[in-house]
XYZ file of C-alpha atoms in Angstrom:
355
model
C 28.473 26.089 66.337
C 29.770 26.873 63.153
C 33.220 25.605 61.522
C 34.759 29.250 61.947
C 33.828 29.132 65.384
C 34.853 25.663 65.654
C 38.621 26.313 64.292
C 39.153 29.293 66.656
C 37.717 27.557 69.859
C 40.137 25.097 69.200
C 43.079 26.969 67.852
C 44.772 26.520 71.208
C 44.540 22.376 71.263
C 46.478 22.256 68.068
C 48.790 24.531 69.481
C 49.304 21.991 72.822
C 49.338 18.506 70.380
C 50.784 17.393 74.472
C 47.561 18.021 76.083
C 45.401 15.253 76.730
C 41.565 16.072 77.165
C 40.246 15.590 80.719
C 38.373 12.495 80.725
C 36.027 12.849 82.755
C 35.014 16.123 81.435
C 34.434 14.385 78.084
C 32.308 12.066 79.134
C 30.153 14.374 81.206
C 30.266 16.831 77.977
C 29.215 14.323 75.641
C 26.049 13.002 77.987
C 25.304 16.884 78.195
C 25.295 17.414 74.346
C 22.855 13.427 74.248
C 20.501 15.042 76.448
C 20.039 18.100 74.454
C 19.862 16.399 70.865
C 16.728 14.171 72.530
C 14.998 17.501 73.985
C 15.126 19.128 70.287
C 14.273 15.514 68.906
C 11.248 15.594 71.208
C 10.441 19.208 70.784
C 10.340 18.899 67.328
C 8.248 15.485 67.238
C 5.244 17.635 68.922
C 5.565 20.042 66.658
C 5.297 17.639 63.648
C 1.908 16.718 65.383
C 0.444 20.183 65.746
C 0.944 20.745 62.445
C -1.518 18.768 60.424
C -3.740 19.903 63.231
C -3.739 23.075 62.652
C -3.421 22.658 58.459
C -6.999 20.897 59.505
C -8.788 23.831 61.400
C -7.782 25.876 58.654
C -9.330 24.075 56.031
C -12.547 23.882 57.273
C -12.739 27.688 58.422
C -12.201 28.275 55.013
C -14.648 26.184 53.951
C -16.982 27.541 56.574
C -16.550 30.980 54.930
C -16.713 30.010 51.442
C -20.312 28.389 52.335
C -21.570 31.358 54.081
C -20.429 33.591 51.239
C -22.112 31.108 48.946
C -25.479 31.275 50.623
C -25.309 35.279 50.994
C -24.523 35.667 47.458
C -27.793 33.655 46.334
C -30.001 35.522 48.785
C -30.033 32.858 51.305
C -29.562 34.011 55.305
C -27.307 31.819 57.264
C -29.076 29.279 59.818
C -29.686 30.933 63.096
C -29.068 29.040 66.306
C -31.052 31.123 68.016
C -35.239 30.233 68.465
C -37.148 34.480 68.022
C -40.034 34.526 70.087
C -42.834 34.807 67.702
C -44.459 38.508 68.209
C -48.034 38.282 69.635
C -49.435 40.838 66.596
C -52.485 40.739 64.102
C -51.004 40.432 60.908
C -51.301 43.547 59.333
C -51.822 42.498 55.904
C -55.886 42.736 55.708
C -56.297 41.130 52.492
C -54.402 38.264 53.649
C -56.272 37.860 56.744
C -59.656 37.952 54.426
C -57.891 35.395 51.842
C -56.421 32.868 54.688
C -59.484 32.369 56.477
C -63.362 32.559 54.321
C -64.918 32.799 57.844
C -63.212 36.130 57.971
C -64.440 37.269 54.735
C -68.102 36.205 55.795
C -68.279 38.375 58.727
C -66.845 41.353 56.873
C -69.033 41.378 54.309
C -71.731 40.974 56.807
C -70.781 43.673 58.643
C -70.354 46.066 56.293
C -73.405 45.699 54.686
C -74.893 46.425 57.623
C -72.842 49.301 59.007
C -71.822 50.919 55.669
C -68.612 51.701 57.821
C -65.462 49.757 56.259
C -63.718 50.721 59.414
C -66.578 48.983 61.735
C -66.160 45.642 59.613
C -62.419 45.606 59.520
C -62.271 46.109 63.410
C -64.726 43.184 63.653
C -62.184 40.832 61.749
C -58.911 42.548 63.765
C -61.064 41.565 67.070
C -61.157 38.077 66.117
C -57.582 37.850 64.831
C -56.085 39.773 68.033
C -58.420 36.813 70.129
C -56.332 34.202 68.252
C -52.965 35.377 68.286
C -53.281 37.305 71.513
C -52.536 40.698 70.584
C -52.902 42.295 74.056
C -52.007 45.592 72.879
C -54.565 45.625 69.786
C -57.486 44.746 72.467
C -56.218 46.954 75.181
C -57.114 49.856 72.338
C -60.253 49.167 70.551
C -62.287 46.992 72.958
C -63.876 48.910 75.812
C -63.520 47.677 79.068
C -65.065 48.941 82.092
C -62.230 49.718 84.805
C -58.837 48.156 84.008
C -57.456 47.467 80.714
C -54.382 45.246 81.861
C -56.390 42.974 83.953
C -59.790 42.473 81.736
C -57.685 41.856 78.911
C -56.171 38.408 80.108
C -59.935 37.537 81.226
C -60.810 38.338 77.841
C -58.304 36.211 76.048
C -59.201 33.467 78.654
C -63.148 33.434 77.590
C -62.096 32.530 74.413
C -58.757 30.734 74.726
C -58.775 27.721 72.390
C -61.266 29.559 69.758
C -61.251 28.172 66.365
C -61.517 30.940 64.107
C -62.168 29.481 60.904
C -65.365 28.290 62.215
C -66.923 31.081 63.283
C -70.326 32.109 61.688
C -72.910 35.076 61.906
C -75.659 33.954 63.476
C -77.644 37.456 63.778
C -76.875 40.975 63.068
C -79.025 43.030 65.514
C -78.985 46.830 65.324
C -79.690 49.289 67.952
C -82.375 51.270 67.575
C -81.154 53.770 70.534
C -77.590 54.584 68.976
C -75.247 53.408 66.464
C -74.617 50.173 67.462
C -74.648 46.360 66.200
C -75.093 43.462 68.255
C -73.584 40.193 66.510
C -74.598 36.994 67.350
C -72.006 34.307 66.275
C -71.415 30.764 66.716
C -67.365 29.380 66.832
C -65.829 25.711 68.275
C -63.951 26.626 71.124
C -61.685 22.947 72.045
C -63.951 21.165 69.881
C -67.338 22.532 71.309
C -69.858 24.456 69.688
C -70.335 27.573 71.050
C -73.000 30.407 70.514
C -72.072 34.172 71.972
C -72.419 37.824 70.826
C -70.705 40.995 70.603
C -71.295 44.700 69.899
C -69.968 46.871 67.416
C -70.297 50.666 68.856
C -69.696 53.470 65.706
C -70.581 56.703 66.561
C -68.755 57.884 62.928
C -66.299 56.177 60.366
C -63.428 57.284 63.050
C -64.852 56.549 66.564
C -65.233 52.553 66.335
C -64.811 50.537 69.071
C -65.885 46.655 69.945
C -67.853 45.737 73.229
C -67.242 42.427 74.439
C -69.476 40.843 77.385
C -68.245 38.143 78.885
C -71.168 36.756 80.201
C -72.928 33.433 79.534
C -75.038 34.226 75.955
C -78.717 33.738 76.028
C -80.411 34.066 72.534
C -83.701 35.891 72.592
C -85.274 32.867 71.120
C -88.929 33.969 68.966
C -91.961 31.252 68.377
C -90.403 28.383 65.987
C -93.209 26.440 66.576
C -95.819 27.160 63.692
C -96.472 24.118 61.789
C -95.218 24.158 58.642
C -97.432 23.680 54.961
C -96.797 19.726 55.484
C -96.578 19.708 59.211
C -100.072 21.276 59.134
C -101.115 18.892 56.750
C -100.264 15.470 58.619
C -101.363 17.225 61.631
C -104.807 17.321 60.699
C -104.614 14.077 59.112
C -103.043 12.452 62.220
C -105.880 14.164 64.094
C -109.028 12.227 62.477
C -107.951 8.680 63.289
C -104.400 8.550 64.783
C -103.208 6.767 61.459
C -99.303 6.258 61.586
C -98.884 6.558 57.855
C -99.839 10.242 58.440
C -96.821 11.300 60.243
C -94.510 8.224 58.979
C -92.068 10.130 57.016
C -91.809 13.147 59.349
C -88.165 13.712 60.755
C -88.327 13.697 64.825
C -88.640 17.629 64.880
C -91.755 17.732 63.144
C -93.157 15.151 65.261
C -92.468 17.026 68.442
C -93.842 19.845 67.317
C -97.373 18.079 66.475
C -97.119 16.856 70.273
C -96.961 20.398 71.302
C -98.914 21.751 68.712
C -101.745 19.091 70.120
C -101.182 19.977 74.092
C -101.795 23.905 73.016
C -105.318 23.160 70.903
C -106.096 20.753 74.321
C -106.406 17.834 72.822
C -105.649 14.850 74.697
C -106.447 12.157 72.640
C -103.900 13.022 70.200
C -101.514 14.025 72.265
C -101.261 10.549 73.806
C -101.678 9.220 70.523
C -97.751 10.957 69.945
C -96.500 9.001 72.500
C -94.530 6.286 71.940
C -95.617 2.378 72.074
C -92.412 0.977 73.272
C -93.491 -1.286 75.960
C -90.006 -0.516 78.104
C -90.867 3.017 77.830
C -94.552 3.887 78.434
C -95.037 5.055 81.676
C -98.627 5.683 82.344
C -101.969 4.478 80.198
C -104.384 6.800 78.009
C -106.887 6.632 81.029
C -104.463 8.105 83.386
C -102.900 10.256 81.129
C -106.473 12.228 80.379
C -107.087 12.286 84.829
C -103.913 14.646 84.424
C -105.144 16.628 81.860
C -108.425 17.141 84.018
C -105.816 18.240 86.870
C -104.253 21.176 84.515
C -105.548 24.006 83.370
C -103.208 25.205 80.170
C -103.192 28.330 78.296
C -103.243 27.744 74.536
C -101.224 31.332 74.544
C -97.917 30.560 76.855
C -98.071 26.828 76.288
C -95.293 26.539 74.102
C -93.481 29.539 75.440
C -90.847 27.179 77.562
C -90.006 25.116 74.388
C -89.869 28.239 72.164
C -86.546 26.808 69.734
C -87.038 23.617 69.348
C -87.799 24.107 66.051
C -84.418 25.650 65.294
C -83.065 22.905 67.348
C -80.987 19.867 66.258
C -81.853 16.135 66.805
C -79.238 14.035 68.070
C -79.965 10.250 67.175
C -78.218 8.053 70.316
C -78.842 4.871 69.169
C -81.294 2.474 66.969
C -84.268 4.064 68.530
C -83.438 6.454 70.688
C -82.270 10.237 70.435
C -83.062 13.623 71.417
C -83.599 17.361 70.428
C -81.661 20.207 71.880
C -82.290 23.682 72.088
C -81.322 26.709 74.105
C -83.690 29.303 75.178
C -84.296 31.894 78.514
C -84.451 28.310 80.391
C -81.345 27.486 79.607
C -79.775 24.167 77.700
C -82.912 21.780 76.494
C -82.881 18.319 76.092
C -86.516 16.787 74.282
C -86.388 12.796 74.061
C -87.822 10.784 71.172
C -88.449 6.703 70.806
C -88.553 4.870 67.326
C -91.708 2.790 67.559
C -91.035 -0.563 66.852
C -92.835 0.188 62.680
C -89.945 3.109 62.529
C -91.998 6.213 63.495
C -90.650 8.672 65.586
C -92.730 9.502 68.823
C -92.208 11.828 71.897
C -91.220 9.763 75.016
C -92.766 10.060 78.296
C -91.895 13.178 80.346
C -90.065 14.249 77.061
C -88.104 16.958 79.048
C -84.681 16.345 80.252
């Protein structure tokens, strides 16, 4: 209350100076008015909490803002909480696909020098891109596939899940000679294995391109790689007069199998035998024995070395001190040729060479 209101609510106590106040009365008004000073007391203590509470929040929002502002004004994009799928497309930037990966840029060039079609090459390269980043779409529309799209294309993009494709290499660029088509042999490392397979390039004109992609196990049509080199030829027939080590000493394993074959084609035994190794642990039958097998066969000089047609192209794998092996691939499948170091460090076929 205010004074004025004070003086006229008790105007009529000064006019009855004979009136006492009631007593009890008093005592209940003045425990009434106690109670109500704590409640404001009280009221007002919370709200002396809630403010530096709320001074608080509203410093850092402002904060918060200025930052933000900060960042937009200097070109920056506020952090996102929020992980984007990343989009399963070839990057459409061609020259940065060519300039990212040299592998790329081989088999372009390849290609198109080839094809003449710019179209045909750059399809090639998209092919290999979509297989890596597993752009369904792109292969659902420029690889044919025989019956359904939606289906083959997961198979596809399972044949060569895991495909490195900076390692891919042309092999061999085959053309058609019924239409306008390119077969290309390539080899890639597919979860750290080395891998050989092909594909074919179909252009019937600079605007009808389209990739065909069998999924089937690759088998190189593998030609004669067995014709003795200049110095092959040479320590052949030098090895061939007295069996003298020294002629075929410096040979790399290859060379020597291919004088072992090379001597089973022109029939002769003697120095055929003589290519076997001397390693006690590993000879298996004596030169006796060996030429009562040869009187057993009859061999054709002509298809003799048909079954080990790529050898030569083949690569040696050295196991340990003295022992390793050659493999090749051919119409027979995965080859395996064996090969001892003789105990004076020459390189000679093992017994029953074939693995």
């Amino acid at each position: 209350m205010n004074n004025r209101n004070d003086e006229k609510w008790l105007k009529p106590l000064k006019n009855r100076p004979d009136l006492e106040p009631n007593q009890i009365f008093a005592k209940e008004l003045k425990k009434t008015l106690k109670e109500k000073q704590i409640i404001k007391r009280r009221n007002f203590s919370g709200l002396k909490m809630w403010v530096p509470v709320t001074a608080a929040i509203l410093l850092f929002s402002i904060i918060s803002m200025s930052y933000v502002t900060s960042n937009l004004d200097q070109g920056q994009q506020p952090v996102e909480t929020e992980t984007k799928e990343t989009a399963n497309v070839i990057n459409p930037d061609f020259d940065a696909l060519l300039a990212e990966n040299p592998a790329y840029q081989q088999m372009y060039e390849s290609v198109l020098k080839v094809t003449t079609i710019e179209k045909a090459s750059k399809l090639v390269v998209h092919f290999f891109e979509a297989l890596h980043v597993e752009d369904k779409e792109f292969l659902k529309n420029n690889v044919f596939f025989v019956a359904n799209p939606e289906k083959e294309v997961d198979v596809l993009l399972d044949f060569y899940k895991g495909i490195d494709v900076k390692s891919i290499a042309v092999s061999e660029l085959n053309e058609s000679q019924a239409e306008p088509s390119l077969e290309i042999v390539f080899s890639y490392k597919q979860n750290n294995e080395e891998k050989l397979h092909h594909i074919h390039i179909n252009y019937w004109d600079e605007t009808t391109v389209e990739i065909y992609a069998p999924l089937d196990e690759y088998v190189p049509e593998v030609k004669n790689d067995l014709e003795l080199n200049e110095v092959e030829r040479v320590a052949y027939e030098e090895f061939k007069l007295e069996h003298d080590l020294e002629a075929i000493r410096t040979l790399e394993p290859i060379s020597v199998a291919k004088l072992y074959l090379q001597a089973n084609a022109d029939g002769d035994q003697e120095t055929s035998y003589a290519l076997y190794t001397t390693r006690e642990e590993y000879v298996m039958w004596s030169k006796e024995e060996d030429k009562k097998y040869w009187e057993k066969e009859t061999r054709n000089p002509e298809s003799y070395k048909e079954p080990f047609y790529g050898l030569g192209s083949g690569t040696f794998h050295q196991t340990n001190e003295y022992q390793g092996y050659i493999s090749f691939r051919n119409q027979n499948g995965d080859m395996g040729f064996q090969m001892v170091k003789d105990e004076n460090g020459v390189w000679k076929v093992a017994f029953m060479p074939i693995q």
